[in-house]
């Protein structure tokens, strides 16, 4: 067995693990990453598309925003389509100048992997039998790689290994509490090299179910439609997908939609899931390892990034300023933000999707809520404030209201 040691062992090289590695490198903290998949697999995964300002700022701080600044598309608004009519939510004006940026998770991952390679930082890809040990006392990680066994002694373990990872699963049942809601539908997504139907994202509420028109660039589109969770990709030819998407759009968008061969097609299940706490001794969970949101609010990647913002700062305080304040407050700080993003994602999902189990009363209530949101300044402001990402501190202006 080969023995190595490091300050922080990071499990998982998704955006959470890679971003943490980059921020630790910048702060001179020794770390390495252990990933079960190959580098090619990690770089090719198609997932999120929308970055909040705080995520863009973190990527800048990590020194990996060159491509993001060149190719990212800043968006000042989104459209909500209901009853054949589009309503624009002016994110920028409603939030005092904030925006979101369209830049694929695939690109974020590639930029971080490239930075890692040029800095010659160590990643073990295709690691088998990854196990974490003694995270209450003297933590270490074991795994197999290229027919060799490894043991990594470390001061901390960062569990960035996603929803199905080994880190959360290694915590004794009595020390962890989880909260979960599984939705009875999924998103069938198609990626195609066709120009987007509109300059901004369109979230569609229709009697046939939810749809989303998104993009990766001015020449690459990403579309989703709500399908029953029991459905499978093989049931959906490209033609069938485009036909159903058109059925859910308004006439103008239907006429403008450019269709083409899909370059990726998959069904993603929808789930809300939260783990409490997010720290177990010297093990810290971050990103999808700790929580899952349904993608309707575009929050998953952004929550992973904000966890990492807190975790990197906590490790920097510990190693460079000899303070345990950051690591002691990590879980509580993350969870305060996580629950609010979970609430928003759950609410957007309820508002815009068709639930077969809902009564006529529930359905009409949702319609009333949606039309209130779209007709009211307060309603639109609340949606916009959450969509661009909540601030880290409560609004100080609120305290002044009753002063
Ligand atoms: P990841 O990306 O799942 O990475 C975890 C990594 O850990 C590895 N791993 C292990 N490594 C070692 N040992 C083990 N035992 C391991 N088990 C697993 C995995 O191979 C993987 O490389 O988690 P991370 O880094 O926390 O990042 C989270 C994001 O990927 C996720 O939240 C987003 O993709 C969610 N999401 C969206 N988020 C947004 O902010 N905006 C969006 O617009 C958005 N759209 C989406 C989405 C997710 C989607 N899907 C597919 C669920 C759209 C979709 C369709
Ligand atoms: C995407 O482009 O993949 C995307 C955009 C917005 C969402 C979810 C996914 O809310």
CSV table of N, CA, C and O in Angstrom, one decimal, residues 135-256:
chain,number,residue,atom,x,y,z
A,135,UNK,N,-13.2,9.7,10.8
A,135,UNK,CA,-13.3,11.2,10.6
A,135,UNK,C,-13.7,11.9,11.9
A,135,UNK,O,-13.8,13.1,11.9
A,136,UNK,N,-13.8,11.2,13.0
A,136,UNK,CA,-14.0,11.8,14.3
A,136,UNK,C,-12.7,12.1,15.0
A,136,UNK,O,-12.6,12.9,15.9
A,137,UNK,N,-11.6,11.4,14.5
A,137,UNK,CA,-10.3,11.5,15.2
A,137,UNK,C,-9.2,11.8,14.3
A,137,UNK,O,-8.9,13.0,14.0
A,138,UNK,N,-8.6,10.8,13.6
A,138,UNK,CA,-7.5,11.0,12.7
A,138,UNK,C,-7.9,10.5,11.3
A,138,UNK,O,-7.6,9.3,11.0
A,139,UNK,N,-8.5,11.3,10.5
A,139,UNK,CA,-9.1,10.8,9.3
A,139,UNK,C,-8.1,10.3,8.3
A,139,UNK,O,-7.0,10.8,8.2
A,140,UNK,N,-8.5,9.3,7.5
A,140,UNK,CA,-7.7,8.9,6.3
A,140,UNK,C,-8.7,8.3,5.3
A,140,UNK,O,-9.8,7.9,5.6
A,141,UNK,N,-8.2,8.2,4.1
A,141,UNK,CA,-9.0,7.7,3.0
A,141,UNK,C,-8.2,6.6,2.3
A,141,UNK,O,-7.0,6.7,2.2
A,142,UNK,N,-8.9,5.5,1.9
A,142,UNK,CA,-8.3,4.5,1.2
A,142,UNK,C,-9.0,4.3,-0.1
A,142,UNK,O,-10.2,4.5,-0.2
A,143,UNK,N,-8.2,3.8,-1.1
A,143,UNK,CA,-8.8,3.5,-2.4
A,143,UNK,C,-7.8,2.7,-3.3
A,143,UNK,O,-6.6,2.6,-2.9
A,144,UNK,N,-8.3,2.2,-4.4
A,144,UNK,CA,-7.4,1.5,-5.3
A,144,UNK,C,-7.4,2.3,-6.6
A,144,UNK,O,-8.4,2.9,-7.0
A,145,UNK,N,-6.2,2.3,-7.2
A,145,UNK,CA,-6.0,3.1,-8.4
A,145,UNK,C,-4.9,2.4,-9.3
A,145,UNK,O,-3.8,2.2,-8.8
A,146,UNK,N,-5.3,2.1,-10.5
A,146,UNK,CA,-4.3,1.5,-11.4
A,146,UNK,C,-3.6,0.3,-10.7
A,146,UNK,O,-2.4,0.2,-10.7
A,147,UNK,N,-4.4,-0.6,-10.2
A,147,UNK,CA,-3.9,-1.8,-9.6
A,147,UNK,C,-3.0,-1.6,-8.4
A,147,UNK,O,-2.2,-2.5,-8.0
A,148,UNK,N,-3.1,-0.4,-7.8
A,148,UNK,CA,-2.3,-0.2,-6.5
A,148,UNK,C,-3.3,0.3,-5.5
A,148,UNK,O,-4.3,1.0,-5.8
A,149,UNK,N,-3.0,0.0,-4.2
A,149,UNK,CA,-3.8,0.5,-3.1
A,149,UNK,C,-3.2,1.7,-2.4
A,149,UNK,O,-1.9,1.8,-2.3
A,150,UNK,N,-4.0,2.7,-2.1
A,150,UNK,CA,-3.5,3.9,-1.5
A,150,UNK,C,-4.1,4.2,-0.1
A,150,UNK,O,-5.3,3.8,0.1
A,151,UNK,N,-3.3,4.8,0.8
A,151,UNK,CA,-3.9,5.4,2.0
A,151,UNK,C,-3.4,6.8,2.1
A,151,UNK,O,-2.3,7.1,2.0
A,152,UNK,N,-4.4,7.7,2.3
A,152,UNK,CA,-4.1,9.1,2.4
A,152,UNK,C,-4.5,9.6,3.8
A,152,UNK,O,-5.7,9.6,4.1
A,153,UNK,N,-3.5,10.0,4.6
A,153,UNK,CA,-3.8,10.6,5.9
A,153,UNK,C,-4.0,12.1,5.7
A,153,UNK,O,-3.3,12.7,4.9
A,154,UNK,N,-5.0,12.6,6.4
A,154,UNK,CA,-5.3,14.0,6.2
A,154,UNK,C,-5.8,14.6,7.5
A,154,UNK,O,-6.2,13.9,8.4
A,155,UNK,N,-5.9,16.0,7.5
A,155,UNK,CA,-6.5,16.6,8.6
A,155,UNK,C,-8.1,16.8,8.5
A,155,UNK,O,-8.8,16.7,9.5
A,156,UNK,N,-8.5,16.9,7.2
A,156,UNK,CA,-9.9,17.0,7.0
A,156,UNK,C,-10.3,16.3,5.7
A,156,UNK,O,-9.5,16.2,4.8
A,157,UNK,N,-11.5,15.8,5.7
A,157,UNK,CA,-12.1,15.2,4.4
A,157,UNK,C,-13.2,16.1,3.9
A,157,UNK,O,-14.1,16.5,4.7
A,158,UNK,N,-13.2,16.5,2.7
A,158,UNK,CA,-14.3,17.3,2.1
A,158,UNK,C,-15.1,16.3,1.2
A,158,UNK,O,-14.6,15.8,0.2
A,159,UNK,N,-16.3,16.0,1.6
A,159,UNK,CA,-17.2,15.1,0.9
A,159,UNK,C,-17.9,15.9,-0.2
A,159,UNK,O,-19.0,16.5,0.0
A,160,UNK,N,-17.3,15.9,-1.4
A,160,UNK,CA,-17.9,16.6,-2.6
A,160,UNK,C,-18.3,15.5,-3.6
A,160,UNK,O,-18.1,15.7,-4.8
A,161,UNK,N,-18.8,14.4,-3.2
A,161,UNK,CA,-19.0,13.2,-4.1
A,161,UNK,C,-20.4,13.0,-4.5
A,161,UNK,O,-20.8,11.9,-4.8
A,162,UNK,N,-21.2,14.1,-4.5
A,162,UNK,CA,-22.5,14.0,-5.1
A,162,UNK,C,-23.5,13.2,-4.3
A,162,UNK,O,-23.2,12.7,-3.2
A,163,UNK,N,-24.7,13.1,-4.8
A,163,UNK,CA,-25.8,12.5,-4.1
A,163,UNK,C,-25.6,11.0,-3.8
A,163,UNK,O,-26.0,10.5,-2.8
A,164,UNK,N,-24.9,10.3,-4.8
A,164,UNK,CA,-24.7,8.8,-4.6
A,164,UNK,C,-23.4,8.5,-4.0
A,164,UNK,O,-22.9,7.3,-4.1
A,165,UNK,N,-22.7,9.5,-3.4
A,165,UNK,CA,-21.3,9.3,-3.0
A,165,UNK,C,-21.2,8.5,-1.7
A,165,UNK,O,-22.1,8.0,-1.1
A,166,UNK,N,-19.9,8.3,-1.3
A,166,UNK,CA,-19.6,7.4,-0.2
A,166,UNK,C,-19.6,8.2,1.1
A,166,UNK,O,-19.8,7.6,2.2
A,167,UNK,N,-19.4,9.5,1.1
A,167,UNK,CA,-19.1,10.3,2.3
A,167,UNK,C,-20.4,10.3,3.2
A,167,UNK,O,-20.3,10.0,4.3
A,168,UNK,N,-21.5,10.8,2.6
A,168,UNK,CA,-22.7,10.9,3.4
A,168,UNK,C,-23.1,9.5,3.9
A,168,UNK,O,-23.5,9.3,5.1
A,169,UNK,N,-22.9,8.5,3.0
A,169,UNK,CA,-23.3,7.1,3.4
A,169,UNK,C,-22.5,6.6,4.5
A,169,UNK,O,-22.8,5.6,5.1
A,170,UNK,N,-21.3,7.2,4.8
A,170,UNK,CA,-20.4,6.6,5.8
A,170,UNK,C,-20.7,7.2,7.2
A,170,UNK,O,-20.1,6.8,8.2
A,171,UNK,N,-21.7,8.2,7.3
A,171,UNK,CA,-22.0,8.7,8.6
A,171,UNK,C,-23.0,7.8,9.3
A,171,UNK,O,-24.0,7.4,8.7
A,172,UNK,N,-22.8,7.5,10.6
A,172,UNK,CA,-23.7,6.6,11.3
A,172,UNK,C,-25.1,7.2,11.3
A,172,UNK,O,-25.3,8.5,11.5
A,173,UNK,N,-26.1,6.4,11.1
A,173,UNK,CA,-27.5,6.8,11.0
A,173,UNK,C,-28.0,7.8,12.1
A,173,UNK,O,-28.7,8.7,11.8
A,174,UNK,N,-27.5,7.5,13.3
A,174,UNK,CA,-28.0,8.3,14.5
A,174,UNK,C,-27.5,9.7,14.5
A,174,UNK,O,-27.9,10.5,15.2
A,175,UNK,N,-26.5,10.0,13.6
A,175,UNK,CA,-25.8,11.3,13.7
A,175,UNK,C,-26.3,12.2,12.6
A,175,UNK,O,-25.9,13.4,12.5
A,176,UNK,N,-27.2,11.7,11.7
A,176,UNK,CA,-27.6,12.4,10.5
A,176,UNK,C,-29.1,12.4,10.4
A,176,UNK,O,-29.8,11.5,10.8
A,177,UNK,N,-29.7,13.6,9.9
A,177,UNK,CA,-31.1,13.6,9.7
A,177,UNK,C,-31.3,14.1,8.2
A,177,UNK,O,-30.6,15.0,7.8
A,178,UNK,N,-32.2,13.4,7.5
A,178,UNK,CA,-32.4,13.8,6.1
A,178,UNK,C,-33.9,14.1,5.9
A,178,UNK,O,-34.7,13.6,6.6
A,179,UNK,N,-34.1,15.0,5.0
A,179,UNK,CA,-35.5,15.5,4.6
A,179,UNK,C,-35.6,15.3,3.1
A,179,UNK,O,-34.7,15.7,2.4
A,180,UNK,N,-36.7,14.7,2.7
A,180,UNK,CA,-36.7,14.3,1.2
A,180,UNK,C,-38.1,14.5,0.6
A,180,UNK,O,-39.1,14.2,1.3
A,181,UNK,N,-38.2,14.9,-0.6
A,181,UNK,CA,-39.5,14.8,-1.4
A,181,UNK,C,-39.1,14.4,-2.8
A,181,UNK,O,-38.2,15.0,-3.4
A,182,UNK,N,-39.7,13.3,-3.2
A,182,UNK,CA,-39.4,12.9,-4.6
A,182,UNK,C,-40.7,13.2,-5.4
A,182,UNK,O,-41.8,13.0,-5.0
A,183,UNK,N,-40.5,13.8,-6.6
A,183,UNK,CA,-41.6,14.2,-7.5
A,183,UNK,C,-41.9,13.1,-8.4
A,183,UNK,O,-41.1,12.4,-8.9
A,184,UNK,N,-43.2,13.1,-8.9
A,184,UNK,CA,-43.7,12.0,-9.7
A,184,UNK,C,-43.4,12.2,-11.2
A,184,UNK,O,-44.0,11.6,-12.0
A,185,UNK,N,-42.5,13.1,-11.5
A,185,UNK,CA,-42.1,13.3,-12.9
A,185,UNK,C,-40.6,13.6,-13.0
A,185,UNK,O,-39.9,13.8,-12.0
A,186,UNK,N,-40.1,13.6,-14.3
A,186,UNK,CA,-38.7,14.0,-14.5
A,186,UNK,C,-38.7,15.0,-15.6
A,186,UNK,O,-39.7,15.4,-16.2
A,187,UNK,N,-37.4,15.4,-15.9
A,187,UNK,CA,-37.2,16.3,-17.1
A,187,UNK,C,-36.5,15.5,-18.2
A,187,UNK,O,-35.4,15.0,-18.0
A,188,UNK,N,-37.2,15.5,-19.3
A,188,UNK,CA,-36.5,15.0,-20.5
A,188,UNK,C,-35.8,16.2,-21.2
A,188,UNK,O,-36.4,17.1,-21.6
A,189,UNK,N,-34.5,16.1,-21.2
A,189,UNK,CA,-33.6,17.2,-21.8
A,189,UNK,C,-33.0,16.8,-23.1
A,189,UNK,O,-32.6,15.7,-23.3
A,190,UNK,N,-33.0,17.8,-24.0
A,190,UNK,CA,-32.3,17.7,-25.3
A,190,UNK,C,-31.3,18.8,-25.5
A,190,UNK,O,-31.7,20.0,-25.2
A,191,UNK,N,-30.1,18.5,-25.9
A,191,UNK,CA,-29.1,19.5,-26.3
A,191,UNK,C,-29.0,19.4,-27.8
A,191,UNK,O,-28.9,18.3,-28.4
A,192,UNK,N,-29.0,20.5,-28.5
A,192,UNK,CA,-28.9,20.5,-29.9
A,192,UNK,C,-28.2,21.8,-30.5
A,192,UNK,O,-28.4,22.9,-29.9
A,193,UNK,N,-27.5,21.6,-31.5
A,193,UNK,CA,-26.8,22.7,-32.1
A,193,UNK,C,-27.7,23.5,-33.1
A,193,UNK,O,-27.6,23.5,-34.3
A,194,UNK,N,-28.6,24.2,-32.4
A,194,UNK,CA,-29.6,25.1,-33.1
A,194,UNK,C,-29.7,26.4,-32.3
A,194,UNK,O,-29.5,26.3,-31.1
A,195,UNK,N,-29.9,27.5,-33.0
A,195,UNK,CA,-30.0,28.8,-32.2
A,195,UNK,C,-31.2,28.7,-31.3
A,195,UNK,O,-32.2,28.2,-31.6
A,196,UNK,N,-31.0,29.3,-30.1
A,196,UNK,CA,-32.1,29.3,-29.1
A,196,UNK,C,-33.4,30.0,-29.7
A,196,UNK,O,-33.3,31.0,-30.5
A,197,UNK,N,-34.5,29.6,-29.2
A,197,UNK,CA,-35.8,30.1,-29.7
A,197,UNK,C,-36.0,31.6,-29.3
A,197,UNK,O,-36.7,32.3,-30.0
A,198,UNK,N,-35.3,32.0,-28.2
A,198,UNK,CA,-35.5,33.3,-27.7
A,198,UNK,C,-34.2,33.8,-27.1
A,198,UNK,O,-33.4,32.9,-26.7
A,199,UNK,N,-34.0,35.1,-26.9
A,199,UNK,CA,-32.7,35.5,-26.3
A,199,UNK,C,-32.7,35.2,-24.8
A,199,UNK,O,-31.6,35.1,-24.2
A,200,UNK,N,-33.9,35.1,-24.2
A,200,UNK,CA,-33.9,34.7,-22.8
A,200,UNK,C,-34.5,33.4,-22.5
A,200,UNK,O,-35.2,32.9,-23.4
A,201,UNK,N,-34.3,32.8,-21.3
A,201,UNK,CA,-34.9,31.5,-21.0
A,201,UNK,C,-36.5,31.7,-20.9
A,201,UNK,O,-36.9,32.7,-20.4
A,202,UNK,N,-37.2,30.7,-21.4
A,202,UNK,CA,-38.6,30.7,-21.2
A,202,UNK,C,-39.0,29.5,-20.4
A,202,UNK,O,-38.8,28.3,-20.7
A,203,UNK,N,-39.7,29.8,-19.2
A,203,UNK,CA,-40.2,28.8,-18.3
A,203,UNK,C,-41.7,28.7,-18.7
A,203,UNK,O,-42.4,29.7,-18.7
A,204,UNK,N,-42.1,27.4,-19.0
A,204,UNK,CA,-43.5,27.3,-19.6
A,204,UNK,C,-44.4,26.5,-18.7
A,204,UNK,O,-44.1,25.3,-18.3
A,205,UNK,N,-45.5,27.1,-18.3
A,205,UNK,CA,-46.5,26.4,-17.5
A,205,UNK,C,-47.7,26.1,-18.5
A,205,UNK,O,-48.2,27.1,-19.1
A,206,UNK,N,-48.0,24.8,-18.7
A,206,UNK,CA,-49.1,24.5,-19.7
A,206,UNK,C,-49.9,23.4,-19.2
A,206,UNK,O,-49.5,22.6,-18.3
A,207,UNK,N,-51.1,23.2,-19.8
A,207,UNK,CA,-52.0,22.1,-19.4
A,207,UNK,C,-51.3,20.8,-19.7
A,207,UNK,O,-51.6,19.8,-19.1
A,208,UNK,N,-50.4,20.7,-20.6
A,208,UNK,CA,-49.7,19.5,-21.0
A,208,UNK,C,-48.5,19.2,-20.1
A,208,UNK,O,-47.8,18.2,-20.3
A,209,UNK,N,-48.2,20.2,-19.2
A,209,UNK,CA,-47.0,20.0,-18.4
A,209,UNK,C,-46.0,21.1,-18.6
A,209,UNK,O,-46.1,21.9,-19.5
A,210,UNK,N,-45.0,21.1,-17.8
A,210,UNK,CA,-43.9,22.1,-17.8
A,210,UNK,C,-43.0,21.9,-19.0
A,210,UNK,O,-42.8,20.8,-19.5
A,211,UNK,N,-42.4,23.0,-19.5
A,211,UNK,CA,-41.3,23.0,-20.4
A,211,UNK,C,-40.3,24.1,-20.1
A,211,UNK,O,-40.7,25.1,-19.5
A,212,UNK,N,-39.1,24.0,-20.6
A,212,UNK,CA,-38.1,25.0,-20.4
A,212,UNK,C,-37.3,25.2,-21.7
A,212,UNK,O,-36.8,24.2,-22.2
A,213,UNK,N,-37.2,26.4,-22.2
A,213,UNK,CA,-36.3,26.7,-23.3
A,213,UNK,C,-35.1,27.4,-22.7
A,213,UNK,O,-35.1,28.5,-22.3
A,214,UNK,N,-33.9,26.7,-22.8
A,214,UNK,CA,-32.7,27.3,-22.3
A,214,UNK,C,-31.6,27.2,-23.4
A,214,UNK,O,-31.9,26.9,-24.5
A,215,UNK,N,-30.4,27.5,-23.0
A,215,UNK,CA,-29.3,27.6,-24.1
A,215,UNK,C,-28.0,27.4,-23.4
A,215,UNK,O,-27.8,27.5,-22.2
A,216,UNK,N,-27.0,27.1,-24.3
A,216,UNK,CA,-25.6,27.1,-23.8
A,216,UNK,C,-24.8,28.2,-24.5
A,216,UNK,O,-23.8,28.7,-24.0
A,217,UNK,N,-25.3,28.6,-25.7
A,217,UNK,CA,-24.6,29.7,-26.4
A,217,UNK,C,-25.6,30.2,-27.5
A,217,UNK,O,-26.7,29.7,-27.5
A,218,UNK,N,-25.2,31.1,-28.4
A,218,UNK,CA,-26.1,31.6,-29.4
A,218,UNK,C,-26.3,30.6,-30.5
A,218,UNK,O,-27.2,30.8,-31.4
A,219,UNK,N,-25.6,29.5,-30.4
A,219,UNK,CA,-25.8,28.4,-31.5
A,219,UNK,C,-26.1,27.1,-30.9
A,219,UNK,O,-26.3,26.1,-31.6
A,220,UNK,N,-26.2,27.0,-29.6
A,220,UNK,CA,-26.5,25.7,-28.9
A,220,UNK,C,-27.7,25.9,-27.9
A,220,UNK,O,-27.6,26.7,-27.0
A,221,UNK,N,-28.7,25.1,-28.1
A,221,UNK,CA,-29.9,25.2,-27.2
A,221,UNK,C,-30.0,24.0,-26.3
A,221,UNK,O,-29.6,22.9,-26.6
A,222,UNK,N,-30.7,24.2,-25.2
A,222,UNK,CA,-31.0,23.2,-24.2
A,222,UNK,C,-32.5,23.3,-23.9
A,222,UNK,O,-33.0,24.3,-23.4
A,223,UNK,N,-33.3,22.2,-24.2
A,223,UNK,CA,-34.7,22.3,-24.0
A,223,UNK,C,-35.1,21.1,-23.0
A,223,UNK,O,-34.4,20.0,-23.1
A,224,UNK,N,-36.1,21.3,-22.2
A,224,UNK,CA,-36.6,20.3,-21.4
A,224,UNK,C,-38.1,20.2,-21.4
A,224,UNK,O,-38.8,21.3,-21.6
A,225,UNK,N,-38.7,19.0,-21.3
A,225,UNK,CA,-40.1,18.9,-21.1
A,225,UNK,C,-40.3,18.0,-19.9
A,225,UNK,O,-39.6,17.0,-19.7
A,226,UNK,N,-41.4,18.3,-19.1
A,226,UNK,CA,-41.8,17.4,-18.0
A,226,UNK,C,-42.4,16.1,-18.6
A,226,UNK,O,-43.2,16.1,-19.5
A,227,UNK,N,-41.9,14.9,-18.1
A,227,UNK,CA,-42.4,13.6,-18.5
A,227,UNK,C,-42.7,12.8,-17.2
A,227,UNK,O,-42.1,13.0,-16.2
A,228,UNK,N,-43.6,11.8,-17.3
A,228,UNK,CA,-43.8,10.9,-16.1
A,228,UNK,C,-42.4,10.2,-15.8
A,228,UNK,O,-41.6,9.9,-16.7
A,229,UNK,N,-42.2,10.0,-14.5
A,229,UNK,CA,-40.9,9.4,-14.1
A,229,UNK,C,-40.7,8.0,-14.6
A,229,UNK,O,-39.6,7.5,-14.7
A,230,UNK,N,-41.8,7.4,-15.0
A,230,UNK,CA,-41.8,6.0,-15.5
A,230,UNK,C,-41.4,6.0,-17.0
A,230,UNK,O,-41.2,4.9,-17.5
A,231,UNK,N,-41.3,7.2,-17.6
A,231,UNK,CA,-41.0,7.2,-19.0
A,231,UNK,C,-39.5,6.9,-19.3
A,231,UNK,O,-38.7,7.0,-18.3
A,232,UNK,N,-39.1,6.5,-20.5
A,232,UNK,CA,-37.7,6.3,-20.7
A,232,UNK,C,-37.3,6.9,-22.1
A,232,UNK,O,-38.2,7.2,-22.9
A,233,UNK,N,-36.0,7.3,-22.2
A,233,UNK,CA,-35.5,8.1,-23.3
A,233,UNK,C,-35.8,7.4,-24.6
A,233,UNK,O,-36.1,8.0,-25.6
A,234,UNK,N,-35.8,6.0,-24.6
A,234,UNK,CA,-36.0,5.3,-25.8
A,234,UNK,C,-37.4,5.5,-26.4
A,234,UNK,O,-37.6,5.3,-27.6
A,235,UNK,N,-38.3,6.0,-25.6
A,235,UNK,CA,-39.7,6.3,-26.1
A,235,UNK,C,-39.8,7.6,-26.8
A,235,UNK,O,-40.8,8.0,-27.4
A,236,UNK,N,-38.7,8.4,-26.8
A,236,UNK,CA,-38.7,9.7,-27.4
A,236,UNK,C,-37.7,9.9,-28.5
A,236,UNK,O,-36.5,10.1,-28.3
A,237,UNK,N,-38.2,9.8,-29.7
A,237,UNK,CA,-37.4,10.2,-30.9
A,237,UNK,C,-37.2,11.7,-30.9
A,237,UNK,O,-38.0,12.4,-30.2
A,238,UNK,N,-36.3,12.2,-31.6
A,238,UNK,CA,-36.1,13.6,-31.7
A,238,UNK,C,-37.4,14.3,-32.2
A,238,UNK,O,-37.8,15.3,-31.6
A,239,UNK,N,-38.0,13.7,-33.2
A,239,UNK,CA,-39.2,14.2,-33.7
A,239,UNK,C,-40.3,14.4,-32.7
A,239,UNK,O,-41.0,15.4,-32.6
A,240,UNK,N,-40.5,13.3,-31.9
A,240,UNK,CA,-41.5,13.3,-30.9
A,240,UNK,C,-41.2,14.4,-29.8
A,240,UNK,O,-42.1,15.0,-29.3
A,241,UNK,N,-40.0,14.5,-29.5
A,241,UNK,CA,-39.6,15.6,-28.5
A,241,UNK,C,-40.0,17.0,-29.0
A,241,UNK,O,-40.6,17.7,-28.3
A,242,UNK,N,-39.6,17.3,-30.2
A,242,UNK,CA,-39.8,18.6,-30.8
A,242,UNK,C,-41.3,18.9,-30.9
A,242,UNK,O,-41.8,20.0,-30.6
A,243,UNK,N,-42.1,17.8,-31.3
A,243,UNK,CA,-43.5,18.0,-31.5
A,243,UNK,C,-44.2,18.3,-30.1
A,243,UNK,O,-45.0,19.2,-30.0
A,244,UNK,N,-43.7,17.6,-29.1
A,244,UNK,CA,-44.3,17.8,-27.7
A,244,UNK,C,-43.9,19.2,-27.2
A,244,UNK,O,-44.7,19.9,-26.6
A,245,UNK,N,-42.7,19.6,-27.4
A,245,UNK,CA,-42.2,20.9,-27.0
A,245,UNK,C,-43.1,22.0,-27.7
A,245,UNK,O,-43.6,22.9,-27.0
A,246,UNK,N,-43.3,21.8,-29.0
A,246,UNK,CA,-44.1,22.8,-29.7
A,246,UNK,C,-45.5,22.9,-29.1
A,246,UNK,O,-46.1,23.9,-29.0
A,247,UNK,N,-46.1,21.7,-28.8
A,247,UNK,CA,-47.4,21.7,-28.2
A,247,UNK,C,-47.5,22.5,-26.9
A,247,UNK,O,-48.6,22.9,-26.6
A,248,UNK,N,-46.4,22.7,-26.2
A,248,UNK,CA,-46.5,23.4,-24.9
A,248,UNK,C,-46.1,24.9,-25.1
A,248,UNK,O,-46.2,25.7,-24.2
A,249,UNK,N,-45.7,25.3,-26.3
A,249,UNK,CA,-45.3,26.7,-26.5
A,249,UNK,C,-46.4,27.5,-27.1
A,249,UNK,O,-47.5,27.0,-27.5
A,250,UNK,N,-46.2,28.8,-27.1
A,250,UNK,CA,-47.2,29.8,-27.7
A,250,UNK,C,-46.9,29.8,-29.2
A,250,UNK,O,-45.9,29.3,-29.7
A,251,UNK,N,-47.8,30.4,-30.0
A,251,UNK,CA,-47.7,30.3,-31.4
A,251,UNK,C,-46.4,31.0,-32.0
A,251,UNK,O,-45.7,30.4,-32.8
A,252,UNK,N,-46.1,32.2,-31.4
A,252,UNK,CA,-44.9,32.9,-31.8
A,252,UNK,C,-43.6,32.0,-31.6
A,252,UNK,O,-42.8,31.9,-32.5
A,253,UNK,N,-43.5,31.4,-30.4
A,253,UNK,CA,-42.3,30.6,-30.1
A,253,UNK,C,-42.3,29.4,-31.0
A,253,UNK,O,-41.3,28.9,-31.5
A,254,UNK,N,-43.5,28.8,-31.2
A,254,UNK,CA,-43.6,27.6,-32.1
A,254,UNK,C,-43.1,27.9,-33.5
A,254,UNK,O,-42.3,27.1,-34.1
A,255,UNK,N,-43.4,29.1,-34.0
A,255,UNK,CA,-43.0,29.4,-35.3
A,255,UNK,C,-41.5,29.7,-35.4
A,255,UNK,O,-40.9,29.4,-36.4
A,256,UNK,N,-41.0,30.2,-34.3
A,256,UNK,CA,-39.5,30.6,-34.3
A,256,UNK,C,-38.6,29.4,-34.0
A,256,UNK,O,-37.4,29.4,-34.3
